[in-house]
mmCIF file of C-alpha atoms and ligand atoms in Angstrom:
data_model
loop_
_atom_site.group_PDB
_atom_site.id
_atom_site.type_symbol
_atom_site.label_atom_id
_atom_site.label_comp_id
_atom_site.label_asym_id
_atom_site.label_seq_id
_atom_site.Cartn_x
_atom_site.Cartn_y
_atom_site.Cartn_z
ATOM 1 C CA UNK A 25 -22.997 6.536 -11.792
ATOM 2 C CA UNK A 26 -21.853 2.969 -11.350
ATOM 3 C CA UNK A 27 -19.286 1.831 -13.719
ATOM 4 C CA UNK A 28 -19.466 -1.856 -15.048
ATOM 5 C CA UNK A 29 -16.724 -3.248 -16.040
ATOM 6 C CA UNK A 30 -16.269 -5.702 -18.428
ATOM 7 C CA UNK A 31 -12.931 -7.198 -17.287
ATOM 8 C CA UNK A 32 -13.469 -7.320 -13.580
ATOM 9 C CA UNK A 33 -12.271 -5.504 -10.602
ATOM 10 C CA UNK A 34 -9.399 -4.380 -9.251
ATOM 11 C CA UNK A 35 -8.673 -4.298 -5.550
ATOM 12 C CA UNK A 36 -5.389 -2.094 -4.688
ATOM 13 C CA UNK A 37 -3.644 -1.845 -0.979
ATOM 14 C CA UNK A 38 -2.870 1.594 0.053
ATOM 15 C CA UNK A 39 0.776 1.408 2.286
ATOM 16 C CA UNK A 40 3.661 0.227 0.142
ATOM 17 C CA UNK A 41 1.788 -0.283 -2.930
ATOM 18 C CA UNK A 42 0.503 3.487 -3.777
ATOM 19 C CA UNK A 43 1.352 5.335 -0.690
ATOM 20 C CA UNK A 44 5.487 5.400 0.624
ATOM 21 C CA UNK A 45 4.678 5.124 3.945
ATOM 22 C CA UNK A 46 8.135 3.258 3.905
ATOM 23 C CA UNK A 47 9.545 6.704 3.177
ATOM 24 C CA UNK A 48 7.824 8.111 6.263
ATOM 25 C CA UNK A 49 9.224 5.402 8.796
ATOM 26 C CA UNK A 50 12.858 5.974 6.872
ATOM 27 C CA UNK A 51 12.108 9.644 7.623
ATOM 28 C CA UNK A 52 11.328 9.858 11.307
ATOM 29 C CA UNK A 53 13.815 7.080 12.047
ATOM 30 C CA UNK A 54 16.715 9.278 10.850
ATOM 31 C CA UNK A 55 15.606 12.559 12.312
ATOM 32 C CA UNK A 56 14.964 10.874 16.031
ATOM 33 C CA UNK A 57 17.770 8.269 15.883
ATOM 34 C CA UNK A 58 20.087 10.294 13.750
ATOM 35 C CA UNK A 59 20.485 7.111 11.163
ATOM 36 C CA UNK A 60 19.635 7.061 7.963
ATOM 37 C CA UNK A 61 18.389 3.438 6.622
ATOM 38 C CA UNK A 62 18.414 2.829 3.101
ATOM 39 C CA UNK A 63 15.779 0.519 1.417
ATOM 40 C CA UNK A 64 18.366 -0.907 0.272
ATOM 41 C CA UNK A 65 19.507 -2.048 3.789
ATOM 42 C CA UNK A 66 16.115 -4.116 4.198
ATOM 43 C CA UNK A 67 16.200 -6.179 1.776
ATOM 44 C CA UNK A 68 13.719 -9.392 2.846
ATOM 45 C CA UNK A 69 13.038 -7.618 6.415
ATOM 46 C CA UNK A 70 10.922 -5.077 8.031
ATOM 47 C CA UNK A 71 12.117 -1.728 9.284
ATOM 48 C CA UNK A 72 11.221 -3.027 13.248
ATOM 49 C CA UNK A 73 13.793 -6.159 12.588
ATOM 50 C CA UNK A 74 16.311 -3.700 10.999
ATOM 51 C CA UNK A 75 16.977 -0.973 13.715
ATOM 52 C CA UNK A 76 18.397 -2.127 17.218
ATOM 53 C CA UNK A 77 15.966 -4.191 19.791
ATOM 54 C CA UNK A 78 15.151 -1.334 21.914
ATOM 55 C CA UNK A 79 14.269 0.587 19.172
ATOM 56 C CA UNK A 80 11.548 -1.402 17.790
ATOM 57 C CA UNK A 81 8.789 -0.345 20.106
ATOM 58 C CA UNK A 82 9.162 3.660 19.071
ATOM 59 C CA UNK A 83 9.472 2.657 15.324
ATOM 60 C CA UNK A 84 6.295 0.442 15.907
ATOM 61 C CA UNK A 85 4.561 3.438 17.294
ATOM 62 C CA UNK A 86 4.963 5.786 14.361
ATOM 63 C CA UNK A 87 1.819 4.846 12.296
ATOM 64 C CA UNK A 88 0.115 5.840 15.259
ATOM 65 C CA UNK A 89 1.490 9.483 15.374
ATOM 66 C CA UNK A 90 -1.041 12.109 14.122
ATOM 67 C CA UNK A 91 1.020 12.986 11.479
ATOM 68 C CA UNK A 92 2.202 9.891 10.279
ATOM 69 C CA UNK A 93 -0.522 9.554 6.941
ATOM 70 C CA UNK A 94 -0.134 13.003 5.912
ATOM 71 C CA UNK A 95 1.066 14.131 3.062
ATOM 72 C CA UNK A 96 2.852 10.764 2.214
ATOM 73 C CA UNK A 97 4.745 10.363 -1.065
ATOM 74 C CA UNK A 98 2.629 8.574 -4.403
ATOM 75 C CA UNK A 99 4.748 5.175 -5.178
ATOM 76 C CA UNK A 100 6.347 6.359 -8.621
ATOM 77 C CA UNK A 101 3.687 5.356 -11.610
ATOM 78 C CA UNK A 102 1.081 4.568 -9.777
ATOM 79 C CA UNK A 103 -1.634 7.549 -10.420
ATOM 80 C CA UNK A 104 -0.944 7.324 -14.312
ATOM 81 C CA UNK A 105 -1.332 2.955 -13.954
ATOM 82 C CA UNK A 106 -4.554 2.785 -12.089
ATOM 83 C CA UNK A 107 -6.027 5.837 -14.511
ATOM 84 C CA UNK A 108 -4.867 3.842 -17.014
ATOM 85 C CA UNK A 109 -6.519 0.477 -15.539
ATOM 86 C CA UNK A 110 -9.734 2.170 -14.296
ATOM 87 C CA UNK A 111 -10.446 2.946 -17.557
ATOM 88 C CA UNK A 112 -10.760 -0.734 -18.062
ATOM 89 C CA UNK A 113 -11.467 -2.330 -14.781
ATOM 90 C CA UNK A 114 -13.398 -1.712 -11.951
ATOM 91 C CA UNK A 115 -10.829 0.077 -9.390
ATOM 92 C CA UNK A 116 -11.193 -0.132 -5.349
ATOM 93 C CA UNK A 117 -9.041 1.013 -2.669
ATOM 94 C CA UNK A 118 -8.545 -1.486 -0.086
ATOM 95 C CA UNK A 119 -6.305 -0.729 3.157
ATOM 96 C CA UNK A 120 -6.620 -2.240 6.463
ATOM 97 C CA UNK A 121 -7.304 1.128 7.775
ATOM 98 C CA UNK A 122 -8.966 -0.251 11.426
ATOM 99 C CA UNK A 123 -5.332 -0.736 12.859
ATOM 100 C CA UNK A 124 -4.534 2.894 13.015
ATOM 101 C CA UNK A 125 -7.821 4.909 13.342
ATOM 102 C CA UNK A 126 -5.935 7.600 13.017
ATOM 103 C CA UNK A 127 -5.061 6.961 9.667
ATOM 104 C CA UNK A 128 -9.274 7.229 8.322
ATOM 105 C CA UNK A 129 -8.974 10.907 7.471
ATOM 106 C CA UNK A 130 -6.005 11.461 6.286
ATOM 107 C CA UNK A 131 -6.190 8.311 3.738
ATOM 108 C CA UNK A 132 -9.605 9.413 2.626
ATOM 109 C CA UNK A 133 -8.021 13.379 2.136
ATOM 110 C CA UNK A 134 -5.543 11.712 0.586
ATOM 111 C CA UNK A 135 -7.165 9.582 -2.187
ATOM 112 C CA UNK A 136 -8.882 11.975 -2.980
ATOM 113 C CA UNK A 137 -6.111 14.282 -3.876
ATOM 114 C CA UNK A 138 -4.220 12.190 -5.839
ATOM 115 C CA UNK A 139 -6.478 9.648 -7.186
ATOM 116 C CA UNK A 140 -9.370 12.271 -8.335
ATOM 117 C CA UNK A 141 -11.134 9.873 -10.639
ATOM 118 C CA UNK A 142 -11.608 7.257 -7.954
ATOM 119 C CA UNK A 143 -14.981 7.862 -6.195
ATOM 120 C CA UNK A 144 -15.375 7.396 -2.180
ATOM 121 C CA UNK A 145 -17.988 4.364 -2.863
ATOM 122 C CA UNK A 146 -14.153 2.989 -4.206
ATOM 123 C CA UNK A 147 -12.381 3.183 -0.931
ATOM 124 C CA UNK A 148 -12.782 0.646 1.720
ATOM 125 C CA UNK A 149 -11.358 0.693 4.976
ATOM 126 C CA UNK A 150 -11.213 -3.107 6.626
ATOM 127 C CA UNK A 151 -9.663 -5.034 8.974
ATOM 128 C CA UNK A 152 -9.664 -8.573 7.355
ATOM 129 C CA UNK A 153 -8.601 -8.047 3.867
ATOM 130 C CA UNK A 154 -10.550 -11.832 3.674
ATOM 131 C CA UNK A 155 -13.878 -9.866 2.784
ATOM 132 C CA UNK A 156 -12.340 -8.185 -0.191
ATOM 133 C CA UNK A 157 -14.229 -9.751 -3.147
ATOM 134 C CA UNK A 158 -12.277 -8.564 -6.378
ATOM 135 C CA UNK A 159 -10.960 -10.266 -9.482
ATOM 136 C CA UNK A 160 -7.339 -8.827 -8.608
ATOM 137 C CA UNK A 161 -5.777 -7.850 -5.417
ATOM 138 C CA UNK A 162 -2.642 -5.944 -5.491
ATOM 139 C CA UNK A 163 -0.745 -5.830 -2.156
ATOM 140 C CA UNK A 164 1.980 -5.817 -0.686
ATOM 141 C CA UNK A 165 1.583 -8.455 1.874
ATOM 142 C CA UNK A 166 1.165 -11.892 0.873
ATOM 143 C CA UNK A 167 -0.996 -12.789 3.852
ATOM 144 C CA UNK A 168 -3.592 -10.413 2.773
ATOM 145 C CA UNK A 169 -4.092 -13.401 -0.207
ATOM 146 C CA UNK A 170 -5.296 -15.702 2.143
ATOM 147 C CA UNK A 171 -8.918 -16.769 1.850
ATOM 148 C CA UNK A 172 -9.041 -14.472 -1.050
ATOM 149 C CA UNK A 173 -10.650 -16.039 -4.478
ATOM 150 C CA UNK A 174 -8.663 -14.503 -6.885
ATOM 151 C CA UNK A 175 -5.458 -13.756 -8.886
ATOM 152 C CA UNK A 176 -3.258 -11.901 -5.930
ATOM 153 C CA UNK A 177 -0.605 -9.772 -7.530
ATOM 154 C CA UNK A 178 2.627 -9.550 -4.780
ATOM 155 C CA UNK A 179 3.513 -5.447 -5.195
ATOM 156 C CA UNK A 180 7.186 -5.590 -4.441
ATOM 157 C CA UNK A 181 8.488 -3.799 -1.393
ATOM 158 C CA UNK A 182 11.663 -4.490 0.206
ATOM 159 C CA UNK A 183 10.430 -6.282 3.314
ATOM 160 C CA UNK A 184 8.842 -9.000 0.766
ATOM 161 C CA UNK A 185 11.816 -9.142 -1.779
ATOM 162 C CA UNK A 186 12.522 -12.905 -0.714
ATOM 163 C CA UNK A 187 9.586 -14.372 -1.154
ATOM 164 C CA UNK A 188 8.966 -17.067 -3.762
ATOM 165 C CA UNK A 189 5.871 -18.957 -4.884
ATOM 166 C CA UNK A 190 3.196 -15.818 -5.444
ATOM 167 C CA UNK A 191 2.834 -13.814 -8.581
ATOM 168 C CA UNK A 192 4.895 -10.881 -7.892
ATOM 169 C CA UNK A 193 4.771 -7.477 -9.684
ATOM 170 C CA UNK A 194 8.072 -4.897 -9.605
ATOM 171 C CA UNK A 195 6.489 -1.796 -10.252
ATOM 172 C CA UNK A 196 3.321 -0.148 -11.678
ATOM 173 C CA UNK A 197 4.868 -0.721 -15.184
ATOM 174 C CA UNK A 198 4.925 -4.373 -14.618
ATOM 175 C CA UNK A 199 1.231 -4.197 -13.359
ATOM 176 C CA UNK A 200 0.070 -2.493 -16.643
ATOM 177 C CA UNK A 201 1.973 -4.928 -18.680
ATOM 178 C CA UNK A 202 0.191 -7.906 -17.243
ATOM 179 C CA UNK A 203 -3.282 -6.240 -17.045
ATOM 180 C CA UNK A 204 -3.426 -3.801 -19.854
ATOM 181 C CA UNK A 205 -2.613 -5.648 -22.614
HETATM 182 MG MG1 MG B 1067 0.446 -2.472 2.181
#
């Protein structure tokens, strides 16, 4: 059953926007370097410009661990927000999957699980966010607006909490409030 939608659709980013994989990195950096980071600590910066140089390349490598997409923490509000918005809008999952193939199964296993009442024809795995034709994108990386024809909603995550000139969004609360009323 295809659901038309009279107020458009809805494209949503998987990392950092409904999935913590922040939490993950955070995770793995303190149990192999022995440091716990706080968000807090990366305010306006990445995790990889946060830790020392010759760390970088191991914390760049995590995504690409087998384990690294499982079981990852929801971002607080959002299964309840996009129910709440599907019901209205047209809702697709769009992550830029290709960079860590072995992220395809254990994204799809996990939208499923939490986001039951989002059908697989709803999830699309790119490379180029640019082909992403959708009346909203939420995401939290601002290049991922670029070349993209509609209203793109800034989901903020520490590494982008400096950034001026795009329409941001705090939380999922803030998301509802400017597309549910
Ligand atoms: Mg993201």
């Amino acid at each position: 059953v295809v659901k038309v939608s009279a107020q458009g659709r809805i494209a949503i980013d998987m990392d950092e926007v409904v999935a913590d994989s922040l939490g993950r990195f955070l995770d793995i950096y303190a149990r192999e370097f022995g440091t716990r980071i706080a968000r807090e600590d990366l305010r306006g910066r990445h995790l990889f410009d946060a830790v020392p140089a010759e760390h970088r390349e191991a914390v760049r490598g995590y995504p690409r661990r087998e384990e690294f997409f499982h079981d990852l923490d929801v971002i607080p509000g959002s299964v309840e927000a996009v129910r709440a918005l599907s019901a209205r809008y047209e809702i697709f999952f769009a992550t830029a999957a290709m960079e860590y193939p072995n992220s395809f199964l254990p994204k799809y296993d996990w939208l499923h699980r939490h986001f039951p009442f989002v059908p697989w024809r709803n999830f699309v795995y790119c490379g180029d966010k640019s082909v992403i034709r959708a009346d909203v994108l939420i995401d939290d990386h601002r290049r991922n607006f670029r070349g993209f024809e509609g209203r793109g909603l800034l989901f903020s995550a520490p590494h982008n909490l400096l950034e001026e000139g795009v329409e941001r969004v705090r939380d999922w609360a803030h998301v509802c409030e400017l597309l549910l009323r």
